[in-house]
Amino acid sequence: MRLVNRIFDELQVGEKAELRRLITVDDLYVFASASGNYNPSSLPNYDVDGDGEPENMAPTMFVASIVSAVVGNILPGPGAAFKNYSFDAYERAHPGDEMLIKVEVIDKKDNNVVTLKLSVARVSDDKLILDGQTDVIAPTIKFERDNMDVPGLLVQRHRHFEELLRRAKQCDPIPVAVVCPHNKNSLGGAILAAKEGIIIPILLGNEAKIREAAEKMGEDISQFEIITVPGSDQEVVIEACKLVHEGRAASIMKGHLHTDDLLRGMLNKEHGLRVGRRFTHVFIMDAPSRPELLYISDAAINIYPDLNTKVDIAQNAIDLANSLGTEARVAVLSAVEMVNPAIQSSVDAALLSKMADRGQITGGLVEGPLAMDNAIDENAARTKGIVSEVAGRANILVMPDLDAGNMFIKQMTYVAHAEGAGLVLGAKVPVILNSRADSEMSRLASCAVVCLQYANKKSK
């Protein structure tokens, strides 16, 4: 960015400058954080006046503040200082509105003071949002500089999951068999998703424990079906599988039981949910820094997957991404981007890429081996001379083993502030696999993904 100022002696009455500025949702969060003004009418998704619609208004003081972009950058530019500022507001601005900011020199005064007339109007309909004037102390020393560098801001919100929830709420809620919801975390996730209109929980397990958990939470579960299943946790899982076979459940949700017990019950030869593919786990990650969701597999079930298992890992993830309306671009990861016979993951990656070329993996683009940097960063891929439709643009990452996947997920969560939804795929129906540490957003997003996947399958 190049900045050049206009010193007091250069300024002329009638001189003008203007700038366009798009207001975004992130602007509302940044202004609230910087100013300490948490008025819900100026934050997304809050209905303050009770009409059923969020106000979603940009604060008037925020709109007034963006005038400083013209004053500080252009007219007079670097070195200018506000002396006073008065304005009248006429309309409200909202995220998505593009503002046209205009300033004009209308007077020059003593002590290097200039008076500027100012206005902010919405570009789409030319409606005046505010106007007024300001006295500014103009600079007296010339300033000119290229490449002004200001650190960027990252708003830690999860807009991709918010969009998933919005879409899921437009679908009919799906029946979900919740296995052993015997504590606050496991029951709470199901109740939360039900309140959002995403799922209809069917609660299976020890009825006394289920009701005790609900009572401790202060929740009324009288509207939910409860099926008492005496015996072990695996027997509860088998009953949930039976509901799937009967068409009464579109998904299974893990409750308060070990994942091993859940999977063993689903692998039961008589009542299980196997359909020919291996069970694989996919984390759907919403990282604030990424332009789209990332699908990470496998980081929870298959410890050291062989080539055949990686085929199912890739195919399950592709099918999931496609069901959400996403173009599947798969990077099969290794420590290197060149095939090295001493590194088995690089050999597997090359074979998977060729298998996709020959139609043995379908529905998406598959590229490998790729290292992490050239899988998700176009500059890194370009620097290393890798040219493909996937390199630098991957949204599905196939991990070499569970260790790598698990560490990457935890780094995403605790370093990059990502949220993750978790599903087991490859069974007759997807299985919602929540962790005790999962946030409310993670639990809701897992249910939303299953709901959208079911709606997509039903529409075909």
Tab-separated table of C-alpha atoms in Angstrom, residues 26-441:
chain	number	residue	atom	x	y	z
A	26	ASP	CA	-16.226	-9.636	10.943
A	27	ASP	CA	-16.242	-5.829	11.190
A	28	LEU	CA	-19.050	-6.075	13.748
A	29	TYR	CA	-17.067	-8.506	15.894
A	30	VAL	CA	-13.830	-6.495	15.634
A	31	PHE	CA	-15.570	-3.236	16.568
A	32	ALA	CA	-17.342	-4.883	19.514
A	33	SER	CA	-14.059	-6.292	20.782
A	34	ALA	CA	-12.083	-3.075	20.283
A	35	SER	CA	-14.723	-0.722	21.680
A	36	GLY	CA	-16.200	-2.935	24.387
A	37	ASN	CA	-19.670	-2.221	22.966
A	38	TYR	CA	-21.534	-5.540	22.948
A	39	ASN	CA	-24.927	-4.151	21.994
A	40	PRO	CA	-26.608	-7.288	20.555
A	41	SER	CA	-28.402	-5.272	17.870
A	42	SER	CA	-24.954	-4.704	16.375
A	43	LEU	CA	-23.899	-8.362	16.531
A	44	PRO	CA	-25.055	-11.112	14.155
A	45	ASN	CA	-27.928	-13.471	14.972
A	46	TYR	CA	-29.537	-11.537	17.845
A	47	ASP	CA	-33.168	-10.441	17.723
A	48	VAL	CA	-33.520	-7.523	20.123
A	49	ASP	CA	-36.889	-6.051	19.148
A	50	GLY	CA	-38.739	-9.381	19.110
A	51	ASP	CA	-39.785	-9.380	15.448
A	52	GLY	CA	-38.053	-12.697	14.757
A	53	GLU	CA	-35.306	-11.147	12.622
A	54	PRO	CA	-31.782	-10.233	13.789
A	55	GLU	CA	-31.104	-6.485	13.603
A	56	ASN	CA	-27.538	-7.100	12.359
A	57	MET	CA	-26.814	-3.354	12.218
A	58	ALA	CA	-23.369	-1.842	11.908
A	59	PRO	CA	-22.881	0.532	14.867
A	60	THR	CA	-23.233	4.171	13.847
A	61	MET	CA	-19.929	4.946	15.548
A	62	PHE	CA	-18.268	2.282	13.407
A	63	VAL	CA	-19.630	3.864	10.225
A	64	ALA	CA	-18.445	7.261	11.460
A	65	SER	CA	-15.008	5.847	12.218
A	66	ILE	CA	-14.356	4.617	8.685
A	67	VAL	CA	-14.169	8.258	7.563
A	68	SER	CA	-10.722	8.210	9.160
A	69	ALA	CA	-9.561	5.878	6.368
A	70	VAL	CA	-9.855	8.763	3.891
A	71	VAL	CA	-8.542	11.412	6.281
A	72	GLY	CA	-5.586	9.329	7.468
A	73	ASN	CA	-4.652	7.754	4.126
A	74	ILE	CA	-5.532	10.300	1.431
A	75	LEU	CA	-6.779	13.771	2.379
A	76	PRO	CA	-4.796	15.193	4.086
A	77	GLY	CA	-3.212	11.744	4.654
A	78	PRO	CA	-0.361	10.617	6.950
A	79	GLY	CA	0.258	13.031	9.808
A	80	ALA	CA	-3.322	14.347	9.967
A	81	ALA	CA	-4.980	14.574	13.387
A	82	PHE	CA	-8.669	15.086	14.167
A	83	LYS	CA	-9.440	18.222	16.199
A	84	ASN	CA	-13.222	17.793	16.335
A	85	TYR	CA	-15.879	15.795	14.525
A	86	SER	CA	-19.655	16.255	14.290
A	87	PHE	CA	-22.153	14.301	12.225
A	88	ASP	CA	-25.840	13.406	11.768
A	89	ALA	CA	-26.969	9.828	11.072
A	90	TYR	CA	-29.923	9.101	8.769
A	91	GLU	CA	-29.899	5.405	7.830
A	92	ARG	CA	-28.497	2.145	9.214
A	93	ALA	CA	-25.799	0.119	7.483
A	94	HIS	CA	-25.560	-3.676	7.538
A	95	PRO	CA	-22.969	-6.337	6.677
A	96	GLY	CA	-22.797	-6.681	2.902
A	97	ASP	CA	-23.355	-2.965	2.318
A	98	GLU	CA	-20.660	-1.123	0.397
A	99	MET	CA	-20.040	2.393	1.656
A	100	LEU	CA	-18.848	5.364	-0.393
A	101	ILE	CA	-16.919	7.765	1.871
A	102	LYS	CA	-16.360	11.316	0.601
A	103	VAL	CA	-14.460	14.255	2.095
A	104	GLU	CA	-14.016	17.771	0.754
A	105	VAL	CA	-11.866	20.682	1.958
A	106	ILE	CA	-14.247	23.595	2.661
A	107	ASP	CA	-11.997	25.939	4.678
A	108	LYS	CA	-8.396	26.602	5.718
A	109	LYS	CA	-7.783	28.124	9.135
A	110	ASP	CA	-4.934	29.255	11.355
A	111	ASN	CA	-2.521	26.819	12.972
A	112	ASN	CA	-2.631	24.389	10.017
A	113	VAL	CA	-6.289	23.501	10.586
A	114	VAL	CA	-8.519	22.559	7.649
A	115	THR	CA	-12.267	21.975	7.743
A	116	LEU	CA	-13.561	18.967	5.835
A	117	LYS	CA	-17.112	18.206	4.795
A	118	LEU	CA	-17.780	14.489	4.952
A	119	SER	CA	-20.445	11.972	3.956
A	120	VAL	CA	-20.960	8.201	3.969
A	121	ALA	CA	-23.519	6.751	1.540
A	122	ARG	CA	-24.603	3.224	0.619
A	123	VAL	CA	-23.493	2.442	-2.924
A	124	SER	CA	-26.367	0.106	-3.870
A	125	ASP	CA	-29.160	2.688	-3.454
A	126	ASP	CA	-27.219	5.950	-2.921
A	127	LYS	CA	-28.875	6.369	0.495
A	128	LEU	CA	-27.033	8.796	2.756
A	129	ILE	CA	-25.995	7.022	5.969
A	130	LEU	CA	-24.424	10.039	7.685
A	131	ASP	CA	-22.861	13.420	6.944
A	132	GLY	CA	-21.102	16.154	8.893
A	133	GLN	CA	-17.820	17.952	9.124
A	134	THR	CA	-14.521	17.841	10.962
A	135	ASP	CA	-11.622	20.124	11.737
A	136	VAL	CA	-8.317	18.380	11.075
A	137	ILE	CA	-4.792	19.462	11.880
A	138	ALA	CA	-3.063	18.988	8.549
A	139	PRO	CA	0.517	17.711	8.290
A	140	THR	CA	3.315	20.150	7.530
A	141	ILE	CA	6.009	17.634	6.614
A	142	LYS	CA	5.803	15.635	3.400
A	143	PHE	CA	5.384	11.872	3.788
A	144	GLU	CA	5.603	9.285	1.020
A	145	ARG	CA	6.088	5.572	1.492
A	146	ASP	CA	5.453	2.314	-0.345
A	147	ASN	CA	4.678	-1.078	1.112
A	148	MET	CA	2.993	0.000	4.316
A	149	ASP	CA	2.574	-3.235	6.249
A	150	VAL	CA	-0.066	-3.617	8.966
A	151	PRO	CA	-0.608	-6.955	10.765
A	152	GLY	CA	-3.839	-8.649	9.755
A	153	LEU	CA	-6.600	-9.548	12.191
A	154	LEU	CA	-8.171	-12.995	12.431
A	155	VAL	CA	-11.671	-13.166	13.900
A	156	GLN	CA	-12.030	-16.433	15.765
A	157	ARG	CA	-15.503	-17.343	14.613
A	158	HIS	CA	-16.614	-20.431	12.769
A	159	ARG	CA	-18.549	-19.164	9.805
A	160	HIS	CA	-18.421	-22.480	7.914
A	161	PHE	CA	-20.170	-24.323	10.755
A	162	GLU	CA	-22.638	-21.453	11.089
A	163	GLU	CA	-23.523	-21.939	7.428
A	164	LEU	CA	-23.902	-25.713	7.932
A	165	LEU	CA	-26.318	-25.079	10.791
A	166	ARG	CA	-28.295	-22.595	8.731
A	167	ARG	CA	-28.664	-25.126	5.934
A	168	ALA	CA	-29.501	-28.006	8.298
A	169	LYS	CA	-32.294	-26.020	9.940
A	170	GLN	CA	-33.964	-25.780	6.548
A	171	CYS	CA	-34.171	-29.595	6.367
A	172	ASP	CA	-36.540	-31.904	8.234
A	173	PRO	CA	-35.029	-33.156	11.518
A	174	ILE	CA	-33.726	-36.702	11.313
A	175	PRO	CA	-34.250	-39.503	13.880
A	176	VAL	CA	-30.993	-40.358	15.646
A	177	ALA	CA	-30.418	-43.314	17.981
A	178	VAL	CA	-28.417	-41.973	20.932
A	179	VAL	CA	-26.506	-44.794	22.616
A	180	CYS	CA	-26.079	-44.643	26.404
A	181	PRO	CA	-26.734	-40.914	27.014
A	182	HIS	CA	-26.063	-41.443	30.691
A	183	ASN	CA	-24.287	-38.185	31.533
A	184	LYS	CA	-24.498	-34.447	30.935
A	185	ASN	CA	-22.173	-34.307	27.918
A	186	SER	CA	-23.706	-37.141	25.933
A	187	LEU	CA	-27.327	-36.264	26.678
A	188	GLY	CA	-26.732	-32.532	26.403
A	189	GLY	CA	-25.482	-32.737	22.827
A	190	ALA	CA	-28.588	-34.612	21.719
A	191	ILE	CA	-30.931	-32.208	23.517
A	192	LEU	CA	-29.123	-29.195	22.056
A	193	ALA	CA	-29.425	-30.513	18.485
A	194	ALA	CA	-33.088	-31.307	19.089
A	195	LYS	CA	-33.760	-27.765	20.305
A	196	GLU	CA	-32.175	-26.460	17.100
A	197	GLY	CA	-34.559	-28.620	15.087
A	198	ILE	CA	-31.811	-30.744	13.520
A	199	ILE	CA	-32.445	-34.195	15.042
A	200	ILE	CA	-35.140	-36.183	16.821
A	201	PRO	CA	-33.308	-38.162	19.526
A	202	ILE	CA	-34.242	-41.728	20.405
A	203	LEU	CA	-32.544	-42.418	23.722
A	204	LEU	CA	-31.327	-45.988	24.348
A	205	GLY	CA	-29.788	-47.407	27.511
A	206	ASN	CA	-30.484	-47.338	31.214
A	207	GLU	CA	-33.645	-45.237	31.596
A	208	ALA	CA	-32.946	-44.379	35.230
A	209	LYS	CA	-29.495	-43.013	34.362
A	210	ILE	CA	-30.888	-41.085	31.400
A	211	ARG	CA	-33.577	-39.435	33.509
A	212	GLU	CA	-31.105	-38.727	36.304
A	213	ALA	CA	-28.778	-36.969	33.844
A	214	ALA	CA	-31.682	-34.910	32.485
A	215	GLU	CA	-32.784	-33.955	35.992
A	216	LYS	CA	-29.268	-32.775	36.904
A	217	MET	CA	-29.301	-30.602	33.789
A	218	GLY	CA	-32.778	-29.274	34.489
A	219	GLU	CA	-33.990	-30.529	31.102
A	220	ASP	CA	-37.410	-31.918	30.219
A	221	ILE	CA	-37.022	-35.038	28.053
A	222	SER	CA	-40.668	-36.146	28.164
A	223	GLN	CA	-41.038	-35.520	24.414
A	224	PHE	CA	-38.230	-37.952	23.540
A	225	GLU	CA	-38.644	-41.691	23.067
A	226	ILE	CA	-36.652	-43.696	25.607
A	227	ILE	CA	-35.877	-47.358	24.964
A	228	THR	CA	-34.662	-49.302	27.976
A	229	VAL	CA	-31.964	-51.830	27.105
A	230	PRO	CA	-30.730	-54.040	29.938
A	231	GLY	CA	-27.282	-55.531	29.645
A	232	SER	CA	-23.929	-54.329	28.360
A	233	ASP	CA	-23.110	-51.243	26.331
A	234	GLN	CA	-22.594	-53.432	23.262
A	235	GLU	CA	-26.142	-54.727	23.608
A	236	VAL	CA	-27.381	-51.130	23.599
A	237	VAL	CA	-25.409	-50.550	20.391
A	238	ILE	CA	-26.989	-53.623	18.785
A	239	GLU	CA	-30.463	-52.294	19.633
A	240	ALA	CA	-29.534	-48.998	17.993
A	241	CYS	CA	-28.393	-50.916	14.904
A	242	LYS	CA	-31.753	-52.672	14.820
A	243	LEU	CA	-33.487	-49.287	14.709
A	244	VAL	CA	-31.382	-48.427	11.668
A	245	HIS	CA	-32.333	-51.670	9.905
A	246	GLU	CA	-35.992	-51.010	10.700
A	247	GLY	CA	-35.735	-47.558	9.140
A	248	ARG	CA	-36.469	-45.834	12.452
A	249	ALA	CA	-33.047	-44.174	12.801
A	250	ALA	CA	-31.035	-42.315	10.168
A	251	SER	CA	-27.906	-42.146	12.297
A	252	ILE	CA	-26.351	-43.295	15.552
A	253	MET	CA	-24.825	-40.944	18.137
A	254	LYS	CA	-22.195	-42.103	20.613
A	255	GLY	CA	-23.077	-41.469	24.216
A	256	HIS	CA	-21.292	-42.358	27.448
A	257	LEU	CA	-19.470	-45.510	26.341
A	258	HIS	CA	-16.089	-46.497	24.966
A	259	THR	CA	-15.596	-46.088	21.236
A	260	ASP	CA	-14.316	-49.686	21.049
A	261	ASP	CA	-17.621	-50.969	22.454
A	262	LEU	CA	-19.543	-48.833	19.972
A	263	LEU	CA	-17.562	-50.147	17.006
A	264	ARG	CA	-17.699	-53.774	18.149
A	265	GLY	CA	-21.468	-53.586	18.391
A	266	MET	CA	-21.694	-52.054	14.921
A	267	LEU	CA	-19.520	-54.905	13.559
A	268	ASN	CA	-21.871	-57.551	14.961
A	269	LYS	CA	-22.309	-60.130	12.181
A	270	GLU	CA	-26.073	-60.496	12.674
A	271	HIS	CA	-27.234	-56.972	13.479
A	272	GLY	CA	-24.250	-54.729	12.651
A	273	LEU	CA	-24.008	-51.985	10.058
A	274	ARG	CA	-21.197	-53.150	7.779
A	275	VAL	CA	-21.834	-52.550	4.077
A	276	GLY	CA	-18.529	-53.598	2.530
A	277	ARG	CA	-16.241	-50.687	3.303
A	278	ARG	CA	-13.991	-50.288	6.277
A	279	PHE	CA	-15.162	-47.991	9.033
A	280	THR	CA	-13.203	-44.753	8.822
A	281	HIS	CA	-13.361	-41.543	10.792
A	282	VAL	CA	-13.517	-38.038	9.348
A	283	PHE	CA	-12.976	-34.794	11.219
A	284	ILE	CA	-14.674	-31.859	9.522
A	285	MET	CA	-12.651	-28.847	10.651
A	286	ASP	CA	-13.684	-25.186	10.597
A	287	ALA	CA	-10.518	-23.115	10.986
A	288	PRO	CA	-10.952	-19.312	11.068
A	289	SER	CA	-7.998	-18.882	8.701
A	290	ARG	CA	-9.280	-21.245	6.002
A	291	PRO	CA	-11.683	-20.266	3.167
A	292	GLU	CA	-13.570	-23.578	3.382
A	293	LEU	CA	-14.002	-26.655	5.548
A	294	LEU	CA	-11.163	-29.157	5.860
A	295	TYR	CA	-11.866	-32.905	5.994
A	296	ILE	CA	-9.200	-34.867	7.918
A	297	SER	CA	-9.070	-38.671	7.833
A	298	ASP	CA	-8.245	-40.915	9.596
A	299	ALA	CA	-7.363	-39.622	13.032
A	300	ALA	CA	-9.480	-41.817	15.303
A	301	ILE	CA	-9.975	-45.419	14.128
A	302	ASN	CA	-7.390	-46.862	11.714
A	303	ILE	CA	-3.984	-46.804	13.366
A	304	TYR	CA	-1.624	-47.821	10.553
A	305	PRO	CA	-3.871	-48.052	7.483
A	306	ASP	CA	-2.640	-50.136	4.559
A	307	LEU	CA	-3.297	-49.213	0.935
A	308	ASN	CA	-6.735	-50.841	0.770
A	309	THR	CA	-7.812	-49.075	3.949
A	310	LYS	CA	-6.594	-45.752	2.572
A	311	VAL	CA	-8.758	-46.337	-0.503
A	312	ASP	CA	-11.819	-46.501	1.767
A	313	ILE	CA	-10.562	-43.561	3.842
A	314	ALA	CA	-10.316	-41.422	0.719
A	315	GLN	CA	-13.588	-42.616	-0.813
A	316	ASN	CA	-15.607	-42.129	2.374
A	317	ALA	CA	-14.275	-38.586	2.770
A	318	ILE	CA	-14.990	-37.773	-0.886
A	319	ASP	CA	-18.558	-39.052	-0.593
A	320	LEU	CA	-19.104	-36.962	2.538
A	321	ALA	CA	-17.750	-33.787	0.938
A	322	ASN	CA	-19.883	-34.342	-2.157
A	323	SER	CA	-23.005	-34.852	-0.026
A	324	LEU	CA	-22.419	-31.375	1.444
A	325	GLY	CA	-22.121	-29.858	-2.029
A	326	THR	CA	-18.339	-29.518	-1.886
A	327	GLU	CA	-15.861	-30.221	-4.674
A	328	ALA	CA	-13.564	-32.931	-3.303
A	329	ARG	CA	-9.835	-32.197	-3.700
A	330	VAL	CA	-7.847	-34.880	-1.906
A	331	ALA	CA	-4.225	-34.525	-0.839
A	332	VAL	CA	-2.665	-37.806	0.258
A	333	LEU	CA	-0.051	-36.649	2.734
A	334	SER	CA	3.501	-37.741	3.328
A	335	ALA	CA	6.629	-36.084	4.703
A	336	VAL	CA	7.770	-35.461	1.128
A	337	GLU	CA	6.191	-34.638	-2.225
A	338	MET	CA	8.438	-37.024	-4.181
A	339	VAL	CA	7.983	-40.813	-4.172
A	340	ASN	CA	10.589	-42.380	-1.906
A	341	PRO	CA	10.523	-46.193	-1.595
A	342	ALA	CA	11.882	-45.855	1.932
A	343	ILE	CA	8.798	-43.836	2.977
A	344	GLN	CA	5.759	-46.084	2.626
A	345	SER	CA	3.276	-43.211	2.900
A	346	SER	CA	4.762	-41.626	-0.245
A	347	VAL	CA	4.381	-44.890	-2.164
A	348	ASP	CA	0.785	-45.334	-0.973
A	349	ALA	CA	0.017	-41.747	-1.950
A	350	ALA	CA	1.307	-42.238	-5.490
A	351	LEU	CA	-0.707	-45.442	-5.868
A	352	LEU	CA	-3.891	-43.772	-4.607
A	353	SER	CA	-3.399	-40.922	-7.055
A	354	LYS	CA	-3.044	-43.367	-9.954
A	355	MET	CA	-6.018	-45.434	-8.719
A	356	ALA	CA	-8.138	-42.285	-8.883
A	357	ASP	CA	-6.936	-41.676	-12.435
A	358	ARG	CA	-8.118	-45.180	-13.354
A	359	GLY	CA	-11.523	-44.818	-11.694
A	360	GLN	CA	-10.849	-46.982	-8.638
A	361	ILE	CA	-11.552	-43.924	-6.459
A	362	THR	CA	-14.360	-41.724	-7.761
A	363	GLY	CA	-16.060	-38.411	-7.128
A	364	GLY	CA	-13.021	-36.246	-6.507
A	365	LEU	CA	-9.509	-35.273	-7.507
A	366	VAL	CA	-6.734	-37.179	-5.739
A	367	GLU	CA	-3.104	-36.055	-5.671
A	368	GLY	CA	-0.116	-37.460	-3.837
A	369	PRO	CA	2.331	-37.607	-2.347
A	370	LEU	CA	2.038	-34.059	-1.036
A	371	ALA	CA	3.627	-32.558	2.052
A	372	MET	CA	1.376	-30.440	4.244
A	373	ASP	CA	2.678	-27.096	3.008
A	374	ASN	CA	2.171	-27.752	-0.684
A	375	ALA	CA	-1.164	-29.451	-0.020
A	376	ILE	CA	-2.861	-26.372	1.441
A	377	ASP	CA	-0.727	-23.388	0.376
A	378	GLU	CA	-0.616	-22.412	-3.306
A	379	ASN	CA	2.588	-20.392	-2.912
A	380	ALA	CA	4.373	-23.369	-1.381
A	381	ALA	CA	3.163	-25.634	-4.194
A	382	ARG	CA	4.216	-23.107	-6.827
A	383	THR	CA	7.639	-22.619	-5.235
A	384	LYS	CA	8.277	-26.357	-5.427
A	385	GLY	CA	7.066	-26.517	-9.020
A	386	ILE	CA	4.002	-28.647	-8.277
A	387	VAL	CA	1.224	-27.913	-10.728
A	388	SER	CA	-2.136	-29.650	-10.244
A	389	GLU	CA	-5.753	-28.907	-9.443
A	390	VAL	CA	-5.217	-30.159	-5.887
A	391	ALA	CA	-1.798	-28.859	-4.817
A	392	GLY	CA	-2.252	-25.782	-2.662
A	393	ARG	CA	-6.061	-26.127	-2.777
A	394	ALA	CA	-6.730	-29.436	-0.999
A	395	ASN	CA	-9.794	-29.631	1.236
A	396	ILE	CA	-9.493	-33.348	2.099
A	397	LEU	CA	-6.300	-34.479	3.826
A	398	VAL	CA	-5.615	-38.219	3.991
A	399	MET	CA	-3.209	-38.795	6.852
A	400	PRO	CA	-0.409	-41.377	6.705
A	401	ASP	CA	-1.394	-42.838	10.089
A	402	LEU	CA	-3.397	-42.149	13.229
A	403	ASP	CA	-0.458	-40.542	15.071
A	404	ALA	CA	-0.055	-37.873	12.394
A	405	GLY	CA	-3.799	-37.326	12.126
A	406	ASN	CA	-4.389	-37.057	15.850
A	407	MET	CA	-1.540	-34.592	16.350
A	408	PHE	CA	-2.700	-32.475	13.423
A	409	ILE	CA	-6.279	-32.304	14.758
A	410	LYS	CA	-5.089	-31.226	18.196
A	411	GLN	CA	-2.794	-28.596	16.671
A	412	MET	CA	-5.710	-27.274	14.627
A	413	THR	CA	-7.897	-27.146	17.723
A	414	TYR	CA	-5.513	-25.697	20.309
A	415	VAL	CA	-3.168	-23.631	18.127
A	416	ALA	CA	-5.300	-22.564	15.150
A	417	HIS	CA	-8.561	-22.282	17.170
A	418	ALA	CA	-10.434	-24.625	14.831
A	419	GLU	CA	-13.665	-26.437	15.704
A	420	GLY	CA	-14.131	-30.035	14.604
A	421	ALA	CA	-17.141	-32.222	13.903
A	422	GLY	CA	-16.546	-35.983	13.946
A	423	LEU	CA	-18.231	-38.831	12.062
A	424	VAL	CA	-17.621	-42.521	11.491
A	425	LEU	CA	-18.294	-43.422	7.860
A	426	GLY	CA	-18.408	-46.671	5.911
A	427	ALA	CA	-21.349	-48.064	7.892
A	428	LYS	CA	-24.967	-48.303	6.741
A	429	VAL	CA	-25.518	-44.876	8.304
A	430	PRO	CA	-23.075	-42.215	9.536
A	431	VAL	CA	-22.219	-42.320	13.215
A	432	ILE	CA	-21.824	-39.133	15.248
A	433	LEU	CA	-18.722	-39.592	17.369
A	434	ASN	CA	-18.416	-36.769	19.879
A	435	SER	CA	-15.660	-36.295	22.417
A	436	ARG	CA	-16.190	-35.253	26.030
A	437	ALA	CA	-14.131	-32.123	25.295
A	438	ASP	CA	-16.225	-31.087	22.274
A	439	SER	CA	-17.860	-27.667	22.362
A	440	GLU	CA	-21.539	-27.045	21.717
A	441	MET	CA	-20.692	-25.866	18.202
